[in-house]
mmCIF file of the C-alpha atoms, coordinates in Angstrom:
data_MODEL
# 
_entry.id   MODEL 
# 
loop_
_atom_site.group_PDB 
_atom_site.id 
_atom_site.type_symbol 
_atom_site.label_atom_id 
_atom_site.label_alt_id 
_atom_site.label_comp_id 
_atom_site.label_asym_id 
_atom_site.label_entity_id 
_atom_site.label_seq_id 
_atom_site.pdbx_PDB_ins_code 
_atom_site.Cartn_x 
_atom_site.Cartn_y 
_atom_site.Cartn_z 
_atom_site.occupancy 
_atom_site.B_iso_or_equiv 
_atom_site.pdbx_formal_charge 
_atom_site.auth_seq_id 
_atom_site.auth_comp_id 
_atom_site.auth_asym_id 
_atom_site.auth_atom_id 
_atom_site.pdbx_PDB_model_num 
ATOM 1   C CA . MET A 1 1   ? -2.644  -117.069 35.663 1.00 0.00 ? 1   MET A CA 1 
ATOM 2   C CA . ASP A 1 2   ? -3.703  -114.403 32.606 1.00 0.00 ? 2   ASP A CA 1 
ATOM 3   C CA . SER A 1 3   ? -5.447  -115.390 29.694 1.00 0.00 ? 3   SER A CA 1 
ATOM 4   C CA . ASN A 1 4   ? -2.332  -115.394 27.349 1.00 0.00 ? 4   ASN A CA 1 
ATOM 5   C CA . GLU A 1 5   ? -0.625  -118.568 29.444 1.00 0.00 ? 5   GLU A CA 1 
ATOM 6   C CA . PHE A 1 6   ? -4.263  -119.961 29.699 1.00 0.00 ? 6   PHE A CA 1 
ATOM 7   C CA . LYS A 1 7   ? -4.368  -120.270 26.066 1.00 0.00 ? 7   LYS A CA 1 
ATOM 8   C CA . GLN A 1 8   ? -0.914  -121.410 25.875 1.00 0.00 ? 8   GLN A CA 1 
ATOM 9   C CA . ARG A 1 9   ? -1.308  -124.194 28.097 1.00 0.00 ? 9   ARG A CA 1 
ATOM 10  C CA . PHE A 1 10  ? -4.807  -125.448 27.487 1.00 0.00 ? 10  PHE A CA 1 
ATOM 11  C CA . LEU A 1 11  ? -5.893  -124.805 23.979 1.00 0.00 ? 11  LEU A CA 1 
ATOM 12  C CA . PRO A 1 12  ? -3.455  -127.441 22.021 1.00 0.00 ? 12  PRO A CA 1 
ATOM 13  C CA . CYS A 1 13  ? -5.088  -129.910 24.327 1.00 0.00 ? 13  CYS A CA 1 
ATOM 14  C CA . THR A 1 14  ? -8.789  -128.966 22.039 1.00 0.00 ? 14  THR A CA 1 
ATOM 15  C CA . GLN A 1 15  ? -8.386  -131.933 19.569 1.00 0.00 ? 15  GLN A CA 1 
ATOM 16  C CA . LYS A 1 16  ? -7.604  -134.537 22.177 1.00 0.00 ? 16  LYS A CA 1 
ATOM 17  C CA . MET A 1 17  ? -10.507 -133.125 24.677 1.00 0.00 ? 17  MET A CA 1 
ATOM 18  C CA . TYR A 1 18  ? -13.041 -133.336 21.526 1.00 0.00 ? 18  TYR A CA 1 
ATOM 19  C CA . ALA A 1 19  ? -11.664 -137.056 20.417 1.00 0.00 ? 19  ALA A CA 1 
ATOM 20  C CA . SER A 1 20  ? -11.972 -138.167 24.463 1.00 0.00 ? 20  SER A CA 1 
ATOM 21  C CA . ALA A 1 21  ? -15.242 -136.281 24.312 1.00 0.00 ? 21  ALA A CA 1 
ATOM 22  C CA . LEU A 1 22  ? -16.727 -137.740 21.616 1.00 0.00 ? 22  LEU A CA 1 
ATOM 23  C CA . ARG A 1 23  ? -15.935 -141.633 22.826 1.00 0.00 ? 23  ARG A CA 1 
ATOM 24  C CA . LEU A 1 24  ? -17.494 -140.918 26.327 1.00 0.00 ? 24  LEU A CA 1 
ATOM 25  C CA . THR A 1 25  ? -20.723 -138.833 24.888 1.00 0.00 ? 25  THR A CA 1 
ATOM 26  C CA . GLY A 1 26  ? -21.054 -140.504 21.527 1.00 0.00 ? 26  GLY A CA 1 
ATOM 27  C CA . ASN A 1 27  ? -22.816 -137.312 20.159 1.00 0.00 ? 27  ASN A CA 1 
ATOM 28  C CA . PRO A 1 28  ? -20.909 -134.124 18.410 1.00 0.00 ? 28  PRO A CA 1 
ATOM 29  C CA . GLN A 1 29  ? -22.931 -131.593 20.090 1.00 0.00 ? 29  GLN A CA 1 
ATOM 30  C CA . GLU A 1 30  ? -22.722 -133.220 23.294 1.00 0.00 ? 30  GLU A CA 1 
ATOM 31  C CA . ALA A 1 31  ? -18.715 -133.545 23.145 1.00 0.00 ? 31  ALA A CA 1 
ATOM 32  C CA . GLU A 1 32  ? -18.647 -130.153 22.117 1.00 0.00 ? 32  GLU A CA 1 
ATOM 33  C CA . ASP A 1 33  ? -20.624 -129.296 25.080 1.00 0.00 ? 33  ASP A CA 1 
ATOM 34  C CA . LEU A 1 34  ? -18.401 -131.299 27.220 1.00 0.00 ? 34  LEU A CA 1 
ATOM 35  C CA . VAL A 1 35  ? -15.145 -129.568 25.874 1.00 0.00 ? 35  VAL A CA 1 
ATOM 36  C CA . GLN A 1 36  ? -16.449 -126.176 26.661 1.00 0.00 ? 36  GLN A CA 1 
ATOM 37  C CA . ASP A 1 37  ? -17.633 -127.112 30.248 1.00 0.00 ? 37  ASP A CA 1 
ATOM 38  C CA . THR A 1 38  ? -13.976 -128.324 30.551 1.00 0.00 ? 38  THR A CA 1 
ATOM 39  C CA . PHE A 1 39  ? -12.519 -125.221 29.457 1.00 0.00 ? 39  PHE A CA 1 
ATOM 40  C CA . LEU A 1 40  ? -14.745 -123.054 31.687 1.00 0.00 ? 40  LEU A CA 1 
ATOM 41  C CA . LYS A 1 41  ? -13.839 -125.308 34.957 1.00 0.00 ? 41  LYS A CA 1 
ATOM 42  C CA . LEU A 1 42  ? -10.358 -125.001 34.107 1.00 0.00 ? 42  LEU A CA 1 
ATOM 43  C CA . TRP A 1 43  ? -10.393 -121.280 33.501 1.00 0.00 ? 43  TRP A CA 1 
ATOM 44  C CA . LEU A 1 44  ? -12.186 -120.442 36.330 1.00 0.00 ? 44  LEU A CA 1 
ATOM 45  C CA . LYS A 1 45  ? -10.105 -122.595 38.808 1.00 0.00 ? 45  LYS A CA 1 
ATOM 46  C CA . ARG A 1 46  ? -7.096  -120.993 36.994 1.00 0.00 ? 46  ARG A CA 1 
ATOM 47  C CA . ASP A 1 47  ? -5.419  -119.306 39.653 1.00 0.00 ? 47  ASP A CA 1 
ATOM 48  C CA . SER A 1 48  ? -5.128  -122.360 42.198 1.00 0.00 ? 48  SER A CA 1 
ATOM 49  C CA . LEU A 1 49  ? -4.769  -124.995 39.170 1.00 0.00 ? 49  LEU A CA 1 
ATOM 50  C CA . PRO A 1 50  ? -1.681  -126.910 40.509 1.00 0.00 ? 50  PRO A CA 1 
ATOM 51  C CA . GLN A 1 51  ? 1.458   -127.215 38.897 1.00 0.00 ? 51  GLN A CA 1 
ATOM 52  C CA . VAL A 1 52  ? 1.575   -130.479 36.680 1.00 0.00 ? 52  VAL A CA 1 
ATOM 53  C CA . ASP A 1 53  ? 3.759   -132.284 34.297 1.00 0.00 ? 53  ASP A CA 1 
ATOM 54  C CA . SER A 1 54  ? 1.459   -132.420 31.248 1.00 0.00 ? 54  SER A CA 1 
ATOM 55  C CA . ASP A 1 55  ? -1.202  -129.942 30.773 1.00 0.00 ? 55  ASP A CA 1 
ATOM 56  C CA . GLU A 1 56  ? -2.971  -132.060 28.449 1.00 0.00 ? 56  GLU A CA 1 
ATOM 57  C CA . ALA A 1 57  ? -3.564  -135.465 30.883 1.00 0.00 ? 57  ALA A CA 1 
ATOM 58  C CA . PHE A 1 58  ? -5.119  -132.455 33.377 1.00 0.00 ? 58  PHE A CA 1 
ATOM 59  C CA . SER A 1 59  ? -7.374  -131.096 30.877 1.00 0.00 ? 59  SER A CA 1 
ATOM 60  C CA . LEU A 1 60  ? -8.423  -134.536 29.648 1.00 0.00 ? 60  LEU A CA 1 
ATOM 61  C CA . ILE A 1 61  ? -8.726  -135.987 33.399 1.00 0.00 ? 61  ILE A CA 1 
ATOM 62  C CA . THR A 1 62  ? -10.813 -132.785 33.932 1.00 0.00 ? 62  THR A CA 1 
ATOM 63  C CA . LEU A 1 63  ? -12.961 -133.311 30.926 1.00 0.00 ? 63  LEU A CA 1 
ATOM 64  C CA . ARG A 1 64  ? -13.356 -137.081 32.048 1.00 0.00 ? 64  ARG A CA 1 
ATOM 65  C CA . ASN A 1 65  ? -14.363 -136.054 35.695 1.00 0.00 ? 65  ASN A CA 1 
ATOM 66  C CA . LEU A 1 66  ? -16.680 -133.892 34.228 1.00 0.00 ? 66  LEU A CA 1 
ATOM 67  C CA . PHE A 1 67  ? -18.492 -136.251 32.223 1.00 0.00 ? 67  PHE A CA 1 
ATOM 68  C CA . VAL A 1 68  ? -18.704 -138.826 35.037 1.00 0.00 ? 68  VAL A CA 1 
ATOM 69  C CA . ASP A 1 69  ? -20.467 -135.883 37.642 1.00 0.00 ? 69  ASP A CA 1 
ATOM 70  C CA . THR A 1 70  ? -22.688 -135.527 34.804 1.00 0.00 ? 70  THR A CA 1 
ATOM 71  C CA . VAL A 1 71  ? -23.933 -138.926 33.996 1.00 0.00 ? 71  VAL A CA 1 
ATOM 72  C CA . ARG A 1 72  ? -24.140 -139.414 37.915 1.00 0.00 ? 72  ARG A CA 1 
ATOM 73  C CA . ARG A 1 73  ? -26.329 -136.604 38.129 1.00 0.00 ? 73  ARG A CA 1 
ATOM 74  C CA . ARG A 1 74  ? -28.525 -137.723 35.414 1.00 0.00 ? 74  ARG A CA 1 
ATOM 75  C CA . HIS A 1 75  ? -28.800 -140.922 36.772 1.00 0.00 ? 75  HIS A CA 1 
ATOM 76  C CA . LEU A 1 76  ? -29.444 -139.891 39.966 1.00 0.00 ? 76  LEU A CA 1 
ATOM 77  C CA . GLU A 1 77  ? -32.416 -137.715 38.585 1.00 0.00 ? 77  GLU A CA 1 
ATOM 78  C CA . ASP A 1 78  ? -34.014 -139.975 36.819 1.00 0.00 ? 78  ASP A CA 1 
ATOM 79  C CA . SER A 1 79  ? -34.275 -142.490 39.295 1.00 0.00 ? 79  SER A CA 1 
ATOM 80  C CA . GLN A 1 80  ? -35.831 -140.368 41.493 1.00 0.00 ? 80  GLN A CA 1 
ATOM 81  C CA . LYS A 1 81  ? -38.198 -139.380 39.081 1.00 0.00 ? 81  LYS A CA 1 
ATOM 82  C CA . GLU A 1 82  ? -39.142 -142.806 38.065 1.00 0.00 ? 82  GLU A CA 1 
ATOM 83  C CA . ALA A 1 83  ? -39.064 -143.473 41.902 1.00 0.00 ? 83  ALA A CA 1 
ATOM 84  C CA . SER A 1 84  ? -42.127 -140.769 42.186 1.00 0.00 ? 84  SER A CA 1 
ATOM 85  C CA . MET A 1 85  ? -43.772 -142.054 39.647 1.00 0.00 ? 85  MET A CA 1 
ATOM 86  C CA . LEU A 1 86  ? -44.377 -145.393 40.648 1.00 0.00 ? 86  LEU A CA 1 
ATOM 87  C CA . ASN A 1 87  ? -47.367 -146.435 42.155 1.00 0.00 ? 87  ASN A CA 1 
ATOM 88  C CA . ILE A 1 88  ? -46.719 -149.189 44.400 1.00 0.00 ? 88  ILE A CA 1 
ATOM 89  C CA . GLY A 1 89  ? -50.105 -150.200 45.856 1.00 0.00 ? 89  GLY A CA 1 
ATOM 90  C CA . GLU A 1 90  ? -50.624 -150.736 49.597 1.00 0.00 ? 90  GLU A CA 1 
ATOM 91  C CA . PRO A 1 91  ? -49.555 -154.242 51.003 1.00 0.00 ? 91  PRO A CA 1 
ATOM 92  C CA . GLU A 1 92  ? -52.221 -156.900 51.794 1.00 0.00 ? 92  GLU A CA 1 
ATOM 93  C CA . ASN A 1 93  ? -50.309 -157.058 55.429 1.00 0.00 ? 93  ASN A CA 1 
ATOM 94  C CA . VAL A 1 94  ? -49.020 -154.708 57.384 1.00 0.00 ? 94  VAL A CA 1 
ATOM 95  C CA . THR A 1 95  ? -46.532 -156.993 58.669 1.00 0.00 ? 95  THR A CA 1 
ATOM 96  C CA . GLU A 1 96  ? -45.393 -157.465 54.867 1.00 0.00 ? 96  GLU A CA 1 
ATOM 97  C CA . GLY A 1 97  ? -44.971 -153.688 54.362 1.00 0.00 ? 97  GLY A CA 1 
ATOM 98  C CA . ILE A 1 98  ? -42.449 -153.643 57.440 1.00 0.00 ? 98  ILE A CA 1 
ATOM 99  C CA . ASP A 1 99  ? -40.965 -156.590 56.844 1.00 0.00 ? 99  ASP A CA 1 
ATOM 100 C CA . GLU A 1 100 ? -40.290 -155.352 52.620 1.00 0.00 ? 100 GLU A CA 1 
ATOM 101 C CA . ARG A 1 101 ? -38.822 -152.143 54.237 1.00 0.00 ? 101 ARG A CA 1 
ATOM 102 C CA . ASP A 1 102 ? -36.610 -154.033 57.012 1.00 0.00 ? 102 ASP A CA 1 
ATOM 103 C CA . ASN A 1 103 ? -35.569 -155.729 54.040 1.00 0.00 ? 103 ASN A CA 1 
ATOM 104 C CA . VAL A 1 104 ? -34.565 -152.724 51.580 1.00 0.00 ? 104 VAL A CA 1 
ATOM 105 C CA . ASP A 1 105 ? -33.269 -150.913 54.591 1.00 0.00 ? 105 ASP A CA 1 
ATOM 106 C CA . ARG A 1 106 ? -30.746 -153.615 55.556 1.00 0.00 ? 106 ARG A CA 1 
ATOM 107 C CA . ALA A 1 107 ? -29.844 -154.098 51.715 1.00 0.00 ? 107 ALA A CA 1 
ATOM 108 C CA . LYS A 1 108 ? -28.850 -150.526 51.942 1.00 0.00 ? 108 LYS A CA 1 
ATOM 109 C CA . ARG A 1 109 ? -26.725 -151.342 54.695 1.00 0.00 ? 109 ARG A CA 1 
ATOM 110 C CA . ILE A 1 110 ? -25.101 -154.142 53.552 1.00 0.00 ? 110 ILE A CA 1 
ATOM 111 C CA . ILE A 1 111 ? -24.161 -152.792 50.272 1.00 0.00 ? 111 ILE A CA 1 
ATOM 112 C CA . SER A 1 112 ? -22.667 -149.595 52.446 1.00 0.00 ? 112 SER A CA 1 
ATOM 113 C CA . ARG A 1 113 ? -20.212 -151.917 54.030 1.00 0.00 ? 113 ARG A CA 1 
ATOM 114 C CA . LEU A 1 114 ? -18.988 -153.463 50.654 1.00 0.00 ? 114 LEU A CA 1 
ATOM 115 C CA . PRO A 1 115 ? -15.532 -153.071 49.239 1.00 0.00 ? 115 PRO A CA 1 
ATOM 116 C CA . GLU A 1 116 ? -15.576 -149.787 47.221 1.00 0.00 ? 116 GLU A CA 1 
ATOM 117 C CA . LYS A 1 117 ? -15.241 -151.044 44.134 1.00 0.00 ? 117 LYS A CA 1 
ATOM 118 C CA . GLN A 1 118 ? -17.806 -153.607 44.331 1.00 0.00 ? 118 GLN A CA 1 
ATOM 119 C CA . ARG A 1 119 ? -20.364 -150.890 46.177 1.00 0.00 ? 119 ARG A CA 1 
ATOM 120 C CA . LEU A 1 120 ? -19.739 -148.856 43.138 1.00 0.00 ? 120 LEU A CA 1 
ATOM 121 C CA . LEU A 1 121 ? -20.263 -151.571 40.678 1.00 0.00 ? 121 LEU A CA 1 
ATOM 122 C CA . ILE A 1 122 ? -23.264 -152.785 42.610 1.00 0.00 ? 122 ILE A CA 1 
ATOM 123 C CA . THR A 1 123 ? -24.579 -149.285 42.868 1.00 0.00 ? 123 THR A CA 1 
ATOM 124 C CA . LEU A 1 124 ? -24.132 -148.322 39.078 1.00 0.00 ? 124 LEU A CA 1 
ATOM 125 C CA . ARG A 1 125 ? -25.385 -151.952 37.520 1.00 0.00 ? 125 ARG A CA 1 
ATOM 126 C CA . ASP A 1 126 ? -28.332 -153.028 39.838 1.00 0.00 ? 126 ASP A CA 1 
ATOM 127 C CA . VAL A 1 127 ? -29.667 -149.849 41.428 1.00 0.00 ? 127 VAL A CA 1 
ATOM 128 C CA . GLU A 1 128 ? -28.821 -147.394 38.723 1.00 0.00 ? 128 GLU A CA 1 
ATOM 129 C CA . GLY A 1 129 ? -29.150 -149.889 35.748 1.00 0.00 ? 129 GLY A CA 1 
ATOM 130 C CA . LEU A 1 130 ? -26.098 -148.828 34.021 1.00 0.00 ? 130 LEU A CA 1 
ATOM 131 C CA . SER A 1 131 ? -24.914 -150.982 31.378 1.00 0.00 ? 131 SER A CA 1 
ATOM 132 C CA . PHE A 1 132 ? -21.614 -152.440 31.415 1.00 0.00 ? 132 PHE A CA 1 
ATOM 133 C CA . SER A 1 133 ? -20.416 -150.123 28.793 1.00 0.00 ? 133 SER A CA 1 
ATOM 134 C CA . GLU A 1 134 ? -21.194 -147.264 30.381 1.00 0.00 ? 134 GLU A CA 1 
ATOM 135 C CA . ILE A 1 135 ? -19.698 -148.421 33.837 1.00 0.00 ? 135 ILE A CA 1 
ATOM 136 C CA . LYS A 1 136 ? -16.772 -149.321 31.791 1.00 0.00 ? 136 LYS A CA 1 
ATOM 137 C CA . ASN A 1 137 ? -16.917 -145.578 30.844 1.00 0.00 ? 137 ASN A CA 1 
ATOM 138 C CA . LEU A 1 138 ? -17.150 -144.222 34.338 1.00 0.00 ? 138 LEU A CA 1 
ATOM 139 C CA . THR A 1 139 ? -14.653 -146.287 36.228 1.00 0.00 ? 139 THR A CA 1 
ATOM 140 C CA . GLY A 1 140 ? -12.106 -147.688 33.585 1.00 0.00 ? 140 GLY A CA 1 
ATOM 141 C CA . LEU A 1 141 ? -12.649 -151.367 34.863 1.00 0.00 ? 141 LEU A CA 1 
ATOM 142 C CA . SER A 1 142 ? -12.354 -154.367 32.286 1.00 0.00 ? 142 SER A CA 1 
ATOM 143 C CA . GLU A 1 143 ? -15.866 -156.092 31.869 1.00 0.00 ? 143 GLU A CA 1 
ATOM 144 C CA . ILE A 1 144 ? -14.229 -159.075 33.254 1.00 0.00 ? 144 ILE A CA 1 
ATOM 145 C CA . ASN A 1 145 ? -12.844 -156.981 36.388 1.00 0.00 ? 145 ASN A CA 1 
ATOM 146 C CA . MET A 1 146 ? -16.616 -155.501 36.540 1.00 0.00 ? 146 MET A CA 1 
ATOM 147 C CA . ARG A 1 147 ? -18.327 -159.163 36.374 1.00 0.00 ? 147 ARG A CA 1 
ATOM 148 C CA . VAL A 1 148 ? -16.279 -160.555 39.002 1.00 0.00 ? 148 VAL A CA 1 
ATOM 149 C CA . LEU A 1 149 ? -16.742 -158.045 41.380 1.00 0.00 ? 149 LEU A CA 1 
ATOM 150 C CA . LEU A 1 150 ? -19.990 -157.585 40.989 1.00 0.00 ? 150 LEU A CA 1 
ATOM 151 C CA . SER A 1 151 ? -20.900 -161.461 41.270 1.00 0.00 ? 151 SER A CA 1 
ATOM 152 C CA . ARG A 1 152 ? -18.480 -160.707 44.494 1.00 0.00 ? 152 ARG A CA 1 
ATOM 153 C CA . ALA A 1 153 ? -20.861 -158.209 45.777 1.00 0.00 ? 153 ALA A CA 1 
ATOM 154 C CA . ARG A 1 154 ? -24.366 -159.825 44.883 1.00 0.00 ? 154 ARG A CA 1 
ATOM 155 C CA . LYS A 1 155 ? -23.025 -163.219 46.710 1.00 0.00 ? 155 LYS A CA 1 
ATOM 156 C CA . THR A 1 156 ? -22.029 -161.251 49.735 1.00 0.00 ? 156 THR A CA 1 
ATOM 157 C CA . VAL A 1 157 ? -25.088 -159.346 49.948 1.00 0.00 ? 157 VAL A CA 1 
ATOM 158 C CA . ARG A 1 158 ? -27.256 -162.804 49.095 1.00 0.00 ? 158 ARG A CA 1 
ATOM 159 C CA . ALA A 1 159 ? -25.788 -164.509 52.074 1.00 0.00 ? 159 ALA A CA 1 
ATOM 160 C CA . LYS A 1 160 ? -25.636 -161.752 54.166 1.00 0.00 ? 160 LYS A CA 1 
ATOM 161 C CA . MET A 1 161 ? -29.474 -161.360 53.651 1.00 0.00 ? 161 MET A CA 1 
ATOM 162 C CA . HIS A 1 162 ? -30.069 -164.837 53.908 1.00 0.00 ? 162 HIS A CA 1 
ATOM 163 C CA . TYR A 1 163 ? -28.769 -165.463 57.055 1.00 0.00 ? 163 TYR A CA 1 
ATOM 164 C CA . ARG A 1 164 ? -29.918 -161.655 58.525 1.00 0.00 ? 164 ARG A CA 1 
ATOM 165 C CA . GLN A 1 165 ? -26.567 -160.670 59.182 1.00 0.00 ? 165 GLN A CA 1 
ATOM 166 C CA . GLU A 1 166 ? -25.564 -156.876 58.529 1.00 0.00 ? 166 GLU A CA 1 
# 
Protein backbone atom coordinates (compact mmCIF):
# COMPACT_ATOMS: atom_id res chain seq x y z
CA MET A 1 0.00 0.00 0.00
CA ASP A 2 1.43 3.38 -0.95
CA SER A 3 1.06 6.60 1.03
CA ASN A 4 -1.82 7.93 -1.10
CA GLU A 5 -3.91 4.81 -0.58
CA PHE A 6 -3.09 4.85 3.14
CA LYS A 7 -4.20 8.48 3.41
CA GLN A 8 -7.41 7.79 1.51
CA ARG A 9 -8.26 4.82 3.71
CA PHE A 10 -7.30 6.02 7.19
CA LEU A 11 -7.08 9.82 7.38
CA PRO A 12 -10.89 10.22 7.21
CA CYS A 13 -11.01 8.23 10.48
CA THR A 14 -8.96 10.79 12.42
CA GLN A 15 -11.84 12.61 14.12
CA LYS A 16 -13.53 9.45 15.35
CA MET A 17 -10.18 8.04 16.46
CA TYR A 18 -9.45 11.21 18.43
CA ALA A 19 -12.91 11.21 20.04
CA SER A 20 -12.50 7.58 21.06
CA ALA A 21 -8.98 8.19 22.36
CA LEU A 22 -10.18 11.18 24.37
CA ARG A 23 -12.93 9.07 25.96
CA LEU A 24 -10.41 6.37 26.84
CA THR A 25 -7.63 8.59 28.18
CA GLY A 26 -9.54 11.61 29.45
CA ASN A 27 -6.58 13.77 28.43
CA PRO A 28 -6.28 15.68 25.11
CA GLN A 29 -2.49 15.28 24.87
CA GLU A 30 -2.60 11.56 25.61
CA ALA A 31 -5.45 11.19 23.12
CA GLU A 32 -3.37 12.87 20.40
CA ASP A 33 -0.42 10.62 21.24
CA LEU A 34 -2.64 7.56 21.09
CA VAL A 35 -3.99 8.57 17.66
CA GLN A 36 -0.45 9.14 16.40
CA ASP A 37 0.70 5.78 17.77
CA THR A 38 -2.25 4.13 16.04
CA PHE A 39 -1.37 5.75 12.71
CA LEU A 40 2.24 4.68 13.17
CA LYS A 41 1.22 1.09 13.86
CA LEU A 42 -1.12 1.05 10.87
CA TRP A 43 1.56 2.56 8.64
CA LEU A 44 4.23 0.07 9.73
CA LYS A 45 1.81 -2.82 9.07
CA ARG A 46 0.35 -1.32 5.90
CA ASP A 47 1.60 -4.10 3.62
CA SER A 48 0.21 -6.86 5.82
CA LEU A 49 -3.12 -5.26 6.81
CA PRO A 50 -6.03 -7.60 6.24
CA GLN A 51 -8.81 -6.68 3.87
CA VAL A 52 -11.52 -5.30 6.10
CA ASP A 53 -15.05 -4.13 5.47
CA SER A 54 -14.55 -0.92 7.44
CA ASP A 55 -11.22 0.88 7.72
CA GLU A 56 -12.78 3.09 10.39
CA ALA A 57 -13.75 0.15 12.59
CA PHE A 58 -10.35 -1.47 12.08
CA SER A 59 -8.52 1.72 13.05
CA LEU A 60 -10.73 2.17 16.15
CA ILE A 61 -10.09 -1.40 17.26
CA THR A 62 -6.35 -0.91 16.73
CA LEU A 63 -6.51 2.28 18.81
CA ARG A 64 -8.39 0.54 21.62
CA ASN A 65 -5.94 -2.37 21.64
CA LEU A 66 -2.99 0.03 21.82
CA PHE A 67 -4.66 1.78 24.76
CA VAL A 68 -5.23 -1.52 26.58
CA ASP A 69 -1.61 -2.55 25.99
CA THR A 70 -0.37 0.78 27.32
CA VAL A 71 -2.52 0.62 30.45
CA ARG A 72 -1.47 -2.96 31.16
CA ARG A 73 2.19 -2.09 30.66
CA ARG A 74 1.89 0.93 32.97
CA HIS A 75 0.16 -1.06 35.69
CA LEU A 76 2.69 -3.86 35.40
CA GLU A 77 5.58 -1.39 35.71
CA ASP A 78 3.89 0.38 38.64
CA SER A 79 3.15 -2.86 40.46
CA GLN A 80 6.73 -4.02 39.98
CA LYS A 81 8.02 -0.71 41.37
CA GLU A 82 5.64 -0.91 44.33
CA ALA A 83 6.62 -4.50 45.04
CA SER A 84 10.31 -3.65 45.00
CA MET A 85 9.72 -0.66 47.30
CA LEU A 86 7.81 -2.68 49.88
CA ASN A 87 9.81 -3.38 52.97
CA ILE A 88 8.35 -6.55 54.31
CA GLY A 89 9.86 -7.59 57.62
CA GLU A 90 11.13 -11.07 58.23
CA PRO A 91 8.54 -13.34 59.80
CA GLU A 92 8.92 -14.07 63.48
CA ASN A 93 8.77 -17.74 62.73
CA VAL A 94 10.34 -19.40 59.69
CA THR A 95 7.34 -21.71 59.43
CA GLU A 96 4.99 -18.72 59.14
CA GLY A 97 7.06 -17.38 56.24
CA ILE A 98 6.96 -20.71 54.45
CA ASP A 99 3.20 -21.02 55.03
CA GLU A 100 2.66 -17.51 53.72
CA ARG A 101 4.65 -18.21 50.53
CA ASP A 102 2.76 -21.49 50.07
CA ASN A 103 -0.57 -19.67 50.40
CA VAL A 104 0.47 -17.05 47.83
CA ASP A 105 1.63 -19.74 45.41
CA ARG A 106 -1.58 -21.73 45.91
CA ALA A 107 -3.71 -18.61 45.34
CA LYS A 108 -1.82 -17.88 42.11
CA ARG A 109 -2.43 -21.44 40.89
CA ILE A 110 -6.13 -21.25 41.76
CA ILE A 111 -6.49 -17.90 39.96
CA SER A 112 -4.64 -19.23 36.91
CA ARG A 113 -7.25 -22.01 36.63
CA LEU A 114 -10.29 -19.71 36.73
CA PRO A 115 -12.30 -19.12 33.56
CA GLU A 116 -10.69 -16.44 31.38
CA LYS A 117 -13.02 -13.53 32.21
CA GLN A 118 -12.97 -14.27 35.94
CA ARG A 119 -9.17 -14.56 35.90
CA LEU A 120 -8.86 -11.26 34.02
CA LEU A 121 -11.24 -9.43 36.35
CA ILE A 122 -9.71 -10.68 39.60
CA THR A 123 -6.26 -9.79 38.28
CA LEU A 124 -7.25 -6.30 37.14
CA ARG A 125 -9.32 -5.48 40.23
CA ASP A 126 -7.62 -7.24 43.13
CA VAL A 127 -4.02 -7.59 41.95
CA GLU A 128 -3.54 -4.43 39.88
CA GLY A 129 -6.08 -2.34 41.80
CA LEU A 130 -7.96 -0.89 38.83
CA SER A 131 -11.31 0.80 39.36
CA PHE A 132 -14.48 -0.58 37.81
CA SER A 133 -14.57 2.27 35.29
CA GLU A 134 -11.00 1.51 34.17
CA ILE A 135 -11.84 -2.17 33.83
CA LYS A 136 -14.98 -1.28 31.88
CA ASN A 137 -12.86 0.75 29.44
CA LEU A 138 -10.46 -2.16 29.02
CA THR A 139 -12.92 -5.03 28.75
CA GLY A 140 -16.17 -3.45 27.60
CA LEU A 141 -18.10 -5.42 30.26
CA SER A 142 -20.94 -3.78 32.17
CA GLU A 143 -20.39 -3.03 35.84
CA ILE A 144 -23.07 -5.52 36.88
CA ASN A 145 -21.47 -8.26 34.78
CA MET A 146 -18.04 -7.41 36.23
CA ARG A 147 -19.35 -7.57 39.80
CA VAL A 148 -21.02 -10.96 39.22
CA LEU A 149 -17.93 -12.46 37.58
CA LEU A 150 -15.65 -11.00 40.24
CA SER A 151 -17.87 -12.34 43.02
CA ARG A 152 -17.82 -15.82 41.50
CA ALA A 153 -14.05 -15.70 41.10
CA ARG A 154 -13.48 -14.59 44.70
CA LYS A 155 -15.89 -17.22 45.99
CA THR A 156 -14.05 -19.95 44.08
CA VAL A 157 -10.66 -18.77 45.35
CA ARG A 158 -11.90 -18.56 48.96
CA ALA A 159 -13.47 -22.01 48.82
CA LYS A 160 -10.41 -23.67 47.31
CA MET A 161 -8.06 -21.87 49.71
CA HIS A 162 -10.22 -22.85 52.68
CA TYR A 163 -10.31 -26.52 51.74
CA ARG A 164 -6.69 -26.49 50.51
CA GLN A 165 -7.78 -27.59 47.06
CA GLU A 166 -6.05 -26.52 43.89
